[in-house]
XYZ file of C-alpha atoms in Angstrom:
743
model
C 254.163 20.884 83.001
C 257.722 20.088 84.121
C 257.520 22.726 86.844
C 254.231 21.262 88.146
C 255.702 17.762 88.155
C 258.702 19.022 90.105
C 256.450 20.739 92.642
C 254.278 17.644 93.072
C 257.349 15.476 93.547
C 258.580 17.836 96.243
C 255.155 17.738 97.907
C 255.222 13.945 97.854
C 258.488 13.968 99.758
C 257.018 16.230 102.422
C 253.679 14.458 102.685
C 254.802 10.981 103.639
C 251.749 8.740 103.767
C 250.830 5.124 103.145
C 251.944 5.545 99.541
C 255.358 4.187 100.495
C 257.249 7.338 99.436
C 260.118 7.760 101.872
C 260.650 10.943 103.825
C 263.820 11.665 101.914
C 266.073 9.510 99.821
C 268.923 9.827 102.308
C 266.860 8.717 105.304
C 266.670 4.994 106.131
C 263.169 3.701 105.391
C 260.833 3.369 108.349
C 259.320 -0.104 108.584
C 255.924 1.135 109.749
C 255.738 4.210 107.515
C 257.460 3.076 104.324
C 257.902 -0.698 104.175
C 254.838 -2.225 105.795
C 252.318 -0.467 103.473
C 254.215 -1.844 100.441
C 254.283 -5.380 101.822
C 250.641 -5.129 102.867
C 249.348 -3.975 99.501
C 251.508 -6.135 97.259
C 252.587 -9.193 99.257
C 250.062 -9.931 101.996
C 247.352 -11.242 99.643
C 249.508 -14.364 99.171
C 252.027 -14.130 102.032
C 250.041 -12.445 104.778
C 248.070 -13.200 107.950
C 245.249 -15.115 106.215
C 246.314 -18.747 106.394
C 243.622 -19.810 103.965
C 244.912 -17.516 101.208
C 248.652 -18.142 101.522
C 250.142 -19.645 98.387
C 253.198 -20.945 100.302
C 254.328 -21.274 103.891
C 256.238 -18.006 103.541
C 254.782 -15.167 105.611
C 255.927 -11.604 105.074
C 253.818 -10.317 107.962
C 255.869 -12.310 110.474
C 259.533 -11.496 111.131
C 260.550 -15.062 111.993
C 259.183 -16.346 108.703
C 260.237 -13.385 106.564
C 263.873 -13.333 107.652
C 264.815 -16.229 105.384
C 264.058 -14.208 102.240
C 265.109 -10.812 103.487
C 268.373 -9.803 104.844
C 272.001 -10.690 104.442
C 274.760 -8.229 105.335
C 274.484 -5.433 102.805
C 271.470 -7.078 101.194
C 273.524 -9.759 99.456
C 271.618 -12.831 98.254
C 268.255 -11.448 99.347
C 265.562 -13.583 97.758
C 263.076 -10.740 98.228
C 265.186 -8.328 96.166
C 265.942 -11.010 93.616
C 262.235 -11.631 93.075
C 260.993 -8.043 92.956
C 263.776 -6.971 90.573
C 263.599 -10.031 88.330
C 262.552 -9.694 84.706
C 261.667 -13.368 84.469
C 257.837 -13.597 84.371
C 258.015 -16.949 86.167
C 260.030 -15.516 89.047
C 259.031 -11.864 89.410
C 256.947 -10.837 92.423
C 254.214 -9.820 92.545
C 253.309 -12.234 89.720
C 251.851 -10.775 86.544
C 248.461 -12.455 87.014
C 247.984 -10.816 90.435
C 247.273 -7.403 88.852
C 249.723 -5.958 91.367
C 252.990 -4.223 90.593
C 255.770 -2.345 92.315
C 256.927 1.056 91.114
C 260.619 1.769 90.799
C 260.370 4.043 93.857
C 258.884 1.264 95.954
C 261.493 -1.234 94.811
C 264.136 1.272 95.846
C 262.577 1.615 99.300
C 262.638 -2.156 99.776
C 266.260 -2.317 98.589
C 267.297 0.424 101.006
C 265.490 -1.361 103.803
C 267.114 -4.731 103.086
C 270.543 -3.173 102.700
C 270.070 -1.506 106.107
C 269.574 -4.964 107.637
C 265.781 -5.252 107.279
C 265.006 -3.680 110.674
C 261.603 -5.023 111.694
C 258.932 -3.122 113.535
C 255.271 -2.954 114.390
C 252.406 -1.197 112.675
C 252.410 2.325 114.102
C 248.915 2.240 115.664
C 249.714 -0.979 117.565
C 252.791 0.567 119.163
C 252.597 1.504 122.834
C 251.126 4.980 123.224
C 253.743 7.316 124.664
C 253.643 11.103 124.419
C 256.528 12.404 122.271
C 258.487 15.458 123.316
C 257.005 18.799 122.345
C 259.144 20.391 119.592
C 260.894 23.677 120.088
C 259.484 26.761 118.297
C 260.771 27.064 114.740
C 259.084 30.233 113.434
C 260.055 33.229 115.597
C 257.202 35.415 114.351
C 254.438 32.767 114.370
C 251.972 32.742 117.287
C 252.043 29.639 119.482
C 248.976 29.123 121.681
C 249.537 25.559 122.904
C 251.561 22.396 122.076
C 249.444 21.697 118.987
C 251.081 24.673 117.298
C 254.575 23.423 118.180
C 253.932 20.129 116.395
C 252.221 21.698 113.372
C 254.909 24.310 112.883
C 257.723 21.805 113.344
C 256.156 19.728 110.547
C 255.960 22.828 108.350
C 259.682 23.442 108.724
C 261.476 22.899 105.450
C 258.266 22.614 103.438
C 258.415 26.095 102.010
C 255.260 26.962 103.976
C 254.744 29.094 107.069
C 251.791 29.455 109.456
C 249.015 31.797 108.355
C 247.990 34.855 110.381
C 244.920 34.802 112.619
C 241.549 35.046 110.872
C 239.484 38.206 111.288
C 237.278 38.304 114.391
C 233.952 37.980 112.541
C 235.177 34.803 110.828
C 236.713 33.431 114.003
C 233.544 33.841 116.085
C 231.351 32.334 113.389
C 233.755 29.424 112.878
C 234.025 28.436 116.530
C 230.332 28.953 117.296
C 229.274 26.708 114.422
C 231.934 24.132 115.297
C 230.991 23.871 118.967
C 227.213 24.332 118.823
C 226.192 23.748 115.209
C 224.499 27.173 115.260
C 225.623 30.633 114.115
C 226.426 33.348 116.675
C 223.592 35.669 117.614
C 224.034 39.380 116.769
C 224.418 40.274 120.438
C 227.113 37.595 120.841
C 228.963 39.038 117.873
C 228.765 42.557 119.286
C 229.994 41.390 122.689
C 233.019 39.644 121.171
C 233.941 42.505 118.861
C 233.747 44.931 121.776
C 235.790 42.725 124.116
C 239.311 44.017 123.607
C 240.754 42.528 126.777
C 243.233 39.610 126.529
C 241.576 36.187 126.514
C 238.411 37.315 124.729
C 238.393 34.345 122.361
C 239.051 31.880 125.176
C 236.081 33.319 127.082
C 233.884 32.741 124.036
C 235.067 29.128 123.883
C 234.299 28.580 127.558
C 230.822 30.039 127.107
C 230.116 27.792 124.126
C 231.316 24.688 125.968
C 228.729 25.408 128.670
C 225.872 25.874 126.185
C 223.226 23.109 125.974
C 223.671 23.384 122.198
C 227.211 22.016 122.602
C 225.910 18.592 123.629
C 223.411 18.618 120.781
C 226.189 19.303 118.254
C 228.567 16.721 119.732
C 225.868 14.054 119.820
C 225.297 14.040 116.044
C 228.583 12.364 115.127
C 228.152 9.854 117.936
C 224.645 8.963 116.698
C 226.112 8.260 113.258
C 228.726 5.970 114.770
C 226.159 4.304 117.026
C 223.744 3.724 114.078
C 220.940 5.453 115.987
C 217.510 5.615 114.325
C 213.843 5.760 115.273
C 212.850 2.588 113.419
C 214.036 -0.989 112.928
C 214.890 -0.973 109.237
C 214.211 -3.884 106.878
C 210.743 -4.806 105.632
C 208.015 -3.194 107.706
C 210.501 -0.835 109.400
C 208.563 -0.681 112.675
C 208.997 2.430 114.834
C 211.103 2.164 117.979
C 211.618 4.430 120.981
C 215.369 4.694 121.498
C 215.285 8.491 121.810
C 215.806 8.432 125.610
C 219.234 6.947 124.857
C 219.817 9.869 122.488
C 218.973 12.174 125.408
C 221.536 10.335 127.534
C 224.236 11.004 124.927
C 223.476 14.738 124.752
C 223.512 15.045 128.528
C 226.747 13.050 128.789
C 228.512 15.504 126.462
C 227.034 18.531 128.225
C 228.041 17.202 131.644
C 231.506 16.400 130.255
C 231.355 12.769 131.266
C 234.924 11.390 131.004
C 235.242 9.401 127.797
C 236.366 6.254 129.614
C 233.192 6.387 131.725
C 231.211 7.188 128.571
C 232.686 4.031 127.032
C 232.152 1.709 129.983
C 228.557 2.735 130.574
C 227.514 2.276 126.940
C 229.126 -1.125 126.542
C 228.516 -2.539 130.017
C 226.623 -0.138 132.281
C 224.240 -2.937 133.250
C 227.144 -4.951 134.691
C 228.382 -2.188 136.992
C 227.762 -2.810 140.717
C 224.304 -1.542 141.711
C 223.782 -0.180 138.197
C 221.659 2.961 138.112
C 218.836 3.761 135.699
C 221.161 5.988 133.645
C 223.917 3.356 133.484
C 221.458 0.774 132.182
C 219.976 3.284 129.733
C 223.468 3.963 128.372
C 223.716 0.378 127.090
C 221.082 1.208 124.498
C 224.185 1.949 122.405
C 224.591 -1.774 121.779
C 220.918 -2.278 120.883
C 220.806 0.423 118.184
C 221.326 -2.244 115.531
C 218.666 -2.947 112.914
C 216.016 -5.576 113.731
C 214.820 -7.902 111.002
C 211.189 -8.933 111.246
C 210.787 -10.196 107.686
C 208.696 -13.301 107.262
C 210.693 -16.460 106.713
C 213.804 -15.190 108.497
C 215.244 -17.725 110.920
C 215.512 -16.301 114.463
C 219.013 -17.685 115.058
C 220.205 -16.077 111.820
C 218.881 -12.734 113.050
C 220.414 -13.184 116.489
C 223.867 -13.894 115.078
C 223.572 -10.861 112.781
C 222.805 -8.656 115.793
C 225.790 -9.967 117.759
C 228.078 -9.466 114.762
C 226.821 -5.909 114.395
C 227.548 -5.139 118.054
C 231.018 -6.668 117.762
C 231.967 -4.843 114.576
C 230.575 -1.522 115.797
C 232.747 -1.797 118.894
C 235.719 -2.571 116.652
C 235.258 0.491 114.453
C 234.338 2.962 117.198
C 237.043 2.131 119.736
C 239.721 0.162 117.882
C 239.513 1.606 114.371
C 239.816 -1.914 112.966
C 237.846 -3.664 110.226
C 236.830 -6.670 112.298
C 234.176 -7.664 109.765
C 236.986 -8.979 107.537
C 237.461 -11.775 110.083
C 233.899 -13.097 110.049
C 234.828 -15.663 107.427
C 238.646 -15.882 107.446
C 241.803 -14.527 108.999
C 242.411 -10.857 108.215
C 244.386 -10.411 104.986
C 246.341 -7.410 106.239
C 246.062 -6.833 109.981
C 247.265 -9.117 112.802
C 243.747 -10.384 113.489
C 242.468 -13.884 112.839
C 239.074 -15.509 112.771
C 239.497 -16.806 116.310
C 240.114 -13.241 117.528
C 236.831 -12.208 115.919
C 234.727 -14.880 117.597
C 236.425 -14.315 120.941
C 235.242 -10.698 120.719
C 231.875 -11.958 119.433
C 231.589 -14.030 122.640
C 231.462 -10.861 124.787
C 228.138 -9.916 123.174
C 226.852 -13.458 122.683
C 225.323 -13.744 126.149
C 222.239 -11.562 125.645
C 218.860 -13.305 125.995
C 217.738 -11.935 122.612
C 216.503 -14.820 120.459
C 216.233 -12.982 117.137
C 212.580 -13.888 116.745
C 210.022 -11.392 115.458
C 210.432 -7.719 114.747
C 209.437 -6.237 118.089
C 211.125 -2.804 118.318
C 211.213 -3.175 122.106
C 212.658 -6.685 122.279
C 213.736 -7.585 125.805
C 215.897 -6.817 127.628
C 214.250 -3.430 127.823
C 213.046 -0.947 130.391
C 210.720 2.002 130.796
C 212.549 5.273 130.316
C 210.524 8.281 131.489
C 211.791 11.769 130.841
C 213.427 13.561 133.786
C 210.214 15.552 134.272
C 208.104 12.387 134.229
C 210.590 10.657 136.504
C 210.253 13.466 139.022
C 206.465 13.494 138.757
C 206.247 9.703 139.144
C 208.482 9.869 142.208
C 206.254 12.597 143.674
C 203.137 10.567 142.889
C 204.592 7.414 144.432
C 205.368 9.332 147.602
C 201.898 10.908 147.683
C 200.179 7.570 147.002
C 202.120 5.950 149.795
C 201.062 8.701 152.200
C 197.413 8.514 151.099
C 197.297 4.713 151.375
C 198.705 4.961 154.902
C 196.106 7.589 155.791
C 193.321 5.384 154.377
C 194.470 2.434 156.487
C 194.586 4.592 159.586
C 191.108 6.027 158.930
C 189.721 2.529 158.270
C 191.062 1.303 161.615
C 189.764 4.403 163.436
C 186.115 3.941 162.325
C 185.957 0.129 162.206
C 183.920 -0.190 165.436
C 181.173 2.040 164.025
C 180.245 -0.371 161.226
C 177.597 -2.511 163.076
C 175.611 0.564 164.109
C 175.886 2.013 160.604
C 174.698 -1.269 159.064
C 171.492 -1.330 161.061
C 170.612 2.190 160.100
C 171.641 1.885 156.471
C 169.986 -1.461 155.779
C 166.752 -0.852 157.641
C 166.234 2.508 155.993
C 167.489 1.259 152.598
C 169.458 4.454 152.300
C 172.036 2.481 150.422
C 170.571 0.968 147.244
C 173.540 -1.402 147.022
C 172.475 -2.907 150.352
C 168.746 -3.206 149.673
C 168.957 -7.002 149.239
C 171.272 -7.655 152.148
C 169.010 -7.926 155.083
C 170.882 -11.142 155.904
C 172.216 -12.416 159.198
C 175.869 -11.334 159.399
C 176.939 -14.922 159.973
C 175.245 -16.011 156.713
C 176.654 -13.340 154.420
C 178.855 -14.252 151.445
C 182.279 -12.727 150.921
C 180.825 -10.607 148.155
C 178.163 -9.270 150.530
C 180.742 -8.520 153.215
C 182.817 -6.559 150.681
C 179.822 -4.569 149.479
C 178.798 -3.600 152.984
C 182.362 -2.628 153.934
C 182.782 -0.557 150.772
C 179.501 1.255 151.363
C 180.362 1.869 155.020
C 183.737 3.392 154.198
C 182.295 5.478 151.358
C 179.760 6.951 153.769
C 182.584 8.422 155.848
C 183.392 11.876 154.465
C 187.034 11.858 155.571
C 187.669 8.407 154.106
C 185.850 9.322 150.870
C 187.954 12.466 150.491
C 191.181 10.546 151.004
C 190.104 7.865 148.546
C 189.135 10.411 145.889
C 192.524 12.072 146.139
C 194.258 8.671 146.005
C 192.288 7.597 142.918
C 193.101 10.845 141.100
C 196.820 10.410 141.780
C 196.698 6.793 140.666
C 194.954 7.778 137.428
C 197.621 10.403 136.745
C 200.342 7.835 137.431
C 198.762 5.352 135.017
C 198.469 8.033 132.326
C 202.175 8.873 132.597
C 203.195 5.213 132.551
C 201.220 4.650 129.357
C 203.192 7.320 127.512
C 206.602 6.363 128.891
C 208.775 4.886 126.120
C 210.289 1.428 126.356
C 213.989 1.378 125.502
C 216.045 -1.666 124.568
C 219.068 -2.143 126.798
C 221.729 -4.795 127.419
C 221.694 -7.681 129.878
C 223.310 -11.104 129.998
C 221.311 -14.283 130.402
C 221.866 -16.488 133.446
C 222.977 -19.555 131.506
C 226.121 -18.979 129.435
C 225.747 -19.508 125.716
C 228.574 -21.447 124.071
C 230.418 -19.662 121.248
C 231.942 -21.413 118.245
C 233.882 -20.130 115.265
C 231.433 -20.069 112.344
C 232.538 -21.545 109.037
C 232.577 -18.672 106.505
C 230.545 -16.689 109.036
C 227.435 -18.813 108.465
C 225.159 -18.890 111.517
C 224.176 -22.525 110.917
C 227.631 -23.947 110.209
C 229.552 -23.804 113.498
C 232.949 -25.432 113.510
C 234.167 -27.630 116.333
C 236.405 -24.797 117.542
C 234.806 -23.447 120.714
C 236.056 -20.080 122.006
C 235.536 -17.958 125.086
C 235.517 -14.185 125.439
C 239.012 -12.760 124.995
C 240.821 -9.841 123.375
C 243.073 -10.111 120.271
C 246.493 -11.603 120.924
C 248.155 -8.845 118.875
C 247.080 -6.277 121.484
C 247.907 -6.143 125.203
C 245.933 -8.706 127.196
C 242.795 -7.713 129.083
C 242.702 -9.779 132.259
C 243.750 -13.156 133.571
C 240.284 -14.163 134.807
C 238.872 -17.267 133.188
C 235.480 -15.846 132.245
C 235.521 -12.304 130.912
C 232.401 -10.233 130.304
C 231.484 -6.977 128.588
C 232.608 -4.959 131.587
C 236.074 -6.467 131.283
C 236.047 -5.630 127.565
C 234.996 -2.019 128.171
C 237.639 -1.513 130.850
C 240.275 -3.064 128.593
C 239.386 -0.653 125.806
C 240.143 2.387 127.950
C 243.057 0.863 129.838
C 246.439 2.564 129.678
C 247.918 -0.492 127.950
C 245.574 -0.388 124.953
C 247.236 1.780 122.277
C 244.269 2.201 119.934
C 241.150 3.802 121.527
C 242.775 7.098 122.566
C 244.334 7.517 119.103
C 241.113 6.576 117.319
C 238.947 8.846 119.465
C 241.201 11.892 119.283
C 241.379 11.459 115.520
C 237.583 11.598 115.221
C 237.363 14.751 117.330
C 240.095 16.278 115.160
C 238.055 15.312 112.089
C 235.005 17.026 113.600
C 236.869 20.282 114.231
C 239.290 20.388 111.287
C 237.184 18.600 108.656
C 239.605 15.704 108.137
C 241.319 13.387 110.584
C 245.039 13.364 111.232
C 244.513 9.828 109.923
C 242.304 10.296 106.870
C 240.972 6.724 107.099
C 239.035 7.424 110.288
C 237.464 3.986 110.232
C 240.689 2.046 109.612
C 243.812 2.304 111.744
C 245.049 -1.009 110.361
C 247.828 -1.647 107.880
C 245.644 -0.606 104.939
C 244.772 2.676 106.628
C 246.641 5.918 106.099
C 249.934 6.544 107.832
C 249.395 9.837 109.700
C 251.133 12.872 108.286
C 251.181 14.375 111.778
C 251.907 11.169 113.754
C 253.751 12.842 116.627
C 250.897 15.297 117.104
C 248.332 12.484 117.101
C 250.333 10.503 119.644
C 250.823 13.527 121.869
C 247.129 14.435 121.789
C 246.050 10.846 122.424
C 248.422 10.367 125.361
C 247.466 13.741 126.810
C 243.741 12.950 126.407
C 244.165 9.604 128.173
C 246.421 10.947 130.934
C 244.190 13.957 131.653
C 241.261 11.725 132.572
C 239.688 11.407 129.108
C 238.381 14.978 129.429
C 236.496 15.721 126.193
C 235.809 19.414 126.780
C 239.464 19.956 127.659
C 240.482 18.300 124.376
C 238.008 20.318 122.300
C 239.195 23.497 124.023
C 242.807 22.605 123.174
C 241.916 22.163 119.528
C 239.999 25.397 119.034
C 242.268 27.640 121.125
C 245.337 26.640 119.102
C 246.737 29.087 116.577
C 246.417 26.292 114.016
C 242.623 26.435 114.400
C 242.467 30.227 114.477
C 244.454 30.731 111.267
C 243.020 32.405 108.216
C 241.911 30.007 105.491
C 243.030 32.296 102.651
C 245.484 30.844 100.157
C 248.787 32.693 99.886
C 251.529 32.875 97.293
C 254.871 31.425 98.390
C 258.288 30.827 96.871
C 258.484 27.727 94.649
C 260.623 25.002 96.297
C 262.986 24.628 93.344
C 262.831 28.215 92.137
C 262.682 30.694 95.055
C 262.306 33.647 92.745
C 259.037 32.234 91.409
C 255.759 32.584 93.328
C 253.253 29.722 93.466
C 250.094 29.032 95.421
C 250.310 27.145 98.729
C 247.941 24.628 97.178
C 250.624 23.504 94.730
C 252.876 22.440 97.603
C 250.170 21.014 99.883
C 247.040 20.395 97.782
C 244.994 18.840 100.589
C 246.303 21.147 103.321
C 247.594 18.186 105.330
C 250.375 20.318 106.823
C 247.837 22.923 108.013
C 249.728 26.041 107.035
C 246.259 27.571 106.804
C 242.868 26.831 108.301
C 241.034 24.166 106.303
C 237.973 25.001 104.256
C 235.223 22.396 104.123
C 231.500 22.275 103.519
C 229.195 22.324 106.502
C 227.206 19.105 106.925
C 223.583 19.309 105.835
C 222.206 19.169 109.376
C 224.249 22.260 110.307
C 223.130 24.052 107.139
C 219.475 23.478 108.062
C 219.892 24.556 111.681
C 221.847 27.623 110.576
C 219.098 28.650 108.161
C 216.416 28.307 110.846
C 218.494 30.208 113.390
C 219.362 33.029 110.988
C 215.737 33.682 110.065
C 214.396 33.397 113.613
C 212.327 30.239 113.085
C 214.488 27.843 115.114
C 212.714 26.190 118.029
C 215.419 25.603 120.631
C 213.359 23.276 122.818
C 215.753 20.805 124.372
C 215.204 17.040 124.140
C 212.057 14.983 123.834
C 210.578 12.570 121.283
C 211.447 12.938 117.584
C 209.430 15.286 115.395
C 208.219 14.872 111.819
C 209.296 17.763 109.649
C 208.513 18.535 106.006
C 209.109 15.869 103.366
C 207.576 15.113 99.957
C 204.423 12.961 100.000
C 204.775 9.223 99.503
C 208.448 8.955 100.459
C 207.716 6.251 103.029
C 205.039 4.476 100.997
C 207.073 2.432 98.533
C 209.754 0.981 100.858
C 207.151 0.166 103.534
C 204.503 -1.230 101.143
C 202.182 1.638 102.040
C 202.113 0.707 105.726
C 203.900 3.807 107.008
C 202.346 7.190 106.441
C 204.126 10.400 107.299
C 202.128 12.557 109.705
C 203.747 15.967 109.769
C 204.260 17.730 113.081
C 202.642 21.109 113.619
C 203.628 24.561 114.712
C 207.010 25.102 116.324
C 207.831 21.378 116.182
C 208.494 21.796 112.463
C 211.468 23.977 113.340
C 213.210 21.860 115.963
C 216.947 21.240 115.552
C 217.908 18.576 113.032
C 218.999 16.283 115.879
C 215.349 15.745 116.805
C 213.963 14.850 113.366
C 212.486 11.356 113.168
C 214.966 9.057 111.446
C 213.318 6.271 109.466
C 216.100 3.836 108.872
C 214.892 2.412 105.557
C 214.698 5.914 104.018
C 216.529 8.700 105.828
C 215.034 12.210 106.229
C 214.947 13.803 102.818
C 216.303 17.125 104.089
C 219.772 15.629 104.664
C 222.542 14.627 102.284
C 226.058 13.258 102.794
C 225.117 11.689 106.108
C 225.474 8.179 107.468
C 222.424 6.036 106.701
C 222.336 4.911 110.352
C 221.972 1.303 109.173
C 225.481 0.347 110.245
C 228.308 2.104 112.065
C 229.893 4.940 110.112
C 232.603 7.281 111.405
C 233.998 8.655 108.140
C 232.612 11.989 106.973
C 231.045 12.021 103.502
C 231.289 15.134 101.359
C 229.997 15.412 97.831
C 229.236 18.364 95.600
C 226.338 17.883 93.202
C 223.520 20.052 91.820
C 221.112 18.066 94.003
C 222.371 19.967 97.050
C 221.458 23.296 95.506
C 218.122 21.971 94.283
C 217.262 20.856 97.803
C 218.013 24.242 99.338
C 216.016 25.957 96.591
C 212.933 23.773 96.839
C 212.700 22.098 100.255
C 209.894 23.688 102.296
C 211.958 24.505 105.368
C 214.469 26.424 103.260
C 211.728 28.276 101.398
C 210.073 29.323 104.664
C 213.425 30.387 106.105
C 214.112 32.476 102.993
C 210.739 34.165 103.280
């Protein structure tokens, strides 16, 4: 027991996180790493950013206010230390009735900080993003493939751990193929890799996988979770919607390696780009993926405000890693964000013409979104129709002088039944009679009739295509600007007198100096060099996708309550490199998977105990969660990968790319109860049952039953869920797809 406690204590020293444990007792505490998390958790509820919750005028989130209770030379007469170390229940902080308390270790950190002069700082994620220097190699015998390994191995130094050897080639190929495509390697791909003994064999595999259409399909899944993509509205009724063309846009964007800054700008404000293209407008479907409430009795304005809040908060999580929703009703309790900041961001999205009325799943602004094949066919048909209409006009003009002679013959001989009652003086004919005679005359001309028949067939085909073309909701701003007010407690019908205009938070670098900012300004600000958050947040999510857990474990929260990164220098280097290399996603993914850190074996090894070198212990006792990455992480595949892998392994997988969602197997009656019997599941047939998981119809009110541990797609979610229950095994034993794959 004592030995385990000693080992865990040593591990705590190495794994400095938001727990407030200092790197080593002899090091001066870091404000961002050690002090700020303690103040945030224990002091900010009463002395933090939220003005409405402060018990006094004292603020411990603001240096100018905090200095009066902090520092004197050597920490003498520090009111802060006096209060936290007091044994008087009327004086001690935090007070007993707050249910908060400071451990002896945390009190010691605060004392060391005050005695060092209370050096102030900024929360680490708000600091300017600058690439740190790449460390020198520290393990002579350890492979180093790229700078990632330098940072990882430098962090391992002194921990009692060393890098693991490379995994065997079978494992390595399977790992990278599943990571980059979501599918297992084919037997012939395995044979080719095992037989490729030339240098760079693994890198060639990576390059091949990055060019596979399956790469975009795998990358899109996590983005769909973040974007709350679904094929229905949600809420009562849960009407079906056709947002899948936007899903296609996402897959293609990843496959074409669209730079992430462009990817960002087009989804938030593609409609505002000069001469916006069809694809740029389609991209803004990202914003319209929110749920739509069509329940009876709902007030349209209440719905509309909900939609705008959803767009605002989704943007905040995806690009800033901040919990903006905390500021709907009050100033943030922990982060430097206030309610005014929230509604200034809200104002960027508050200009859409959406009224919130009804539950139409194609609420304007919207547009027709034909598939590329239909787009090409429609363009061909339009060109053909134009040519045929021109030919018809020319033929009409060429035979016009023959009409009088034809009339005499046709009417007198009654060859044309339509003209039998028209033996009328031409000057006395009605317009209707003139039209009938002209139509009959033209129809009697073989060349004209042939041209018209061809034209009518093309027009019928065009109409048929247009009827099946989906309508996709997109973004647009109304002509007349809508005023934005701070809402009291976030209530749609209780606006305060405080009017705001679109602007970015004052705690982050300013966006622009123009008076009226729009979504395009917001999108460009997000990916500007001055903004320290989006590159860090984005790189962290890609790291989470490849390594199973982010360098910052709280993927959704880079604020003060989020985790302090164990590998902060690595995160900063990757983020700066990603930004400075043109936001190149494939380049980043290639960096991650070609590192030695990624290619390591995942086997646990025995190492010397930190306090007793002669004794051997498992690596897990030093680094239980493998945050130092001395070995490759082990983690469960997500359920959508498990399903696709099963279908691929047994030869059932239908690799058709793109298209509308399909309806795979599910138990009867799953949709009945939540939709009051109005939605009935009509199962797809044949090969459609075995499409990739990406293409399964996603009913928002009850997700596909074949998946577990996935985002519900009702709101934005970027954190990976992993559970381990018997239900997982029961599903794979009994779900029809799995049974058929097993057979």
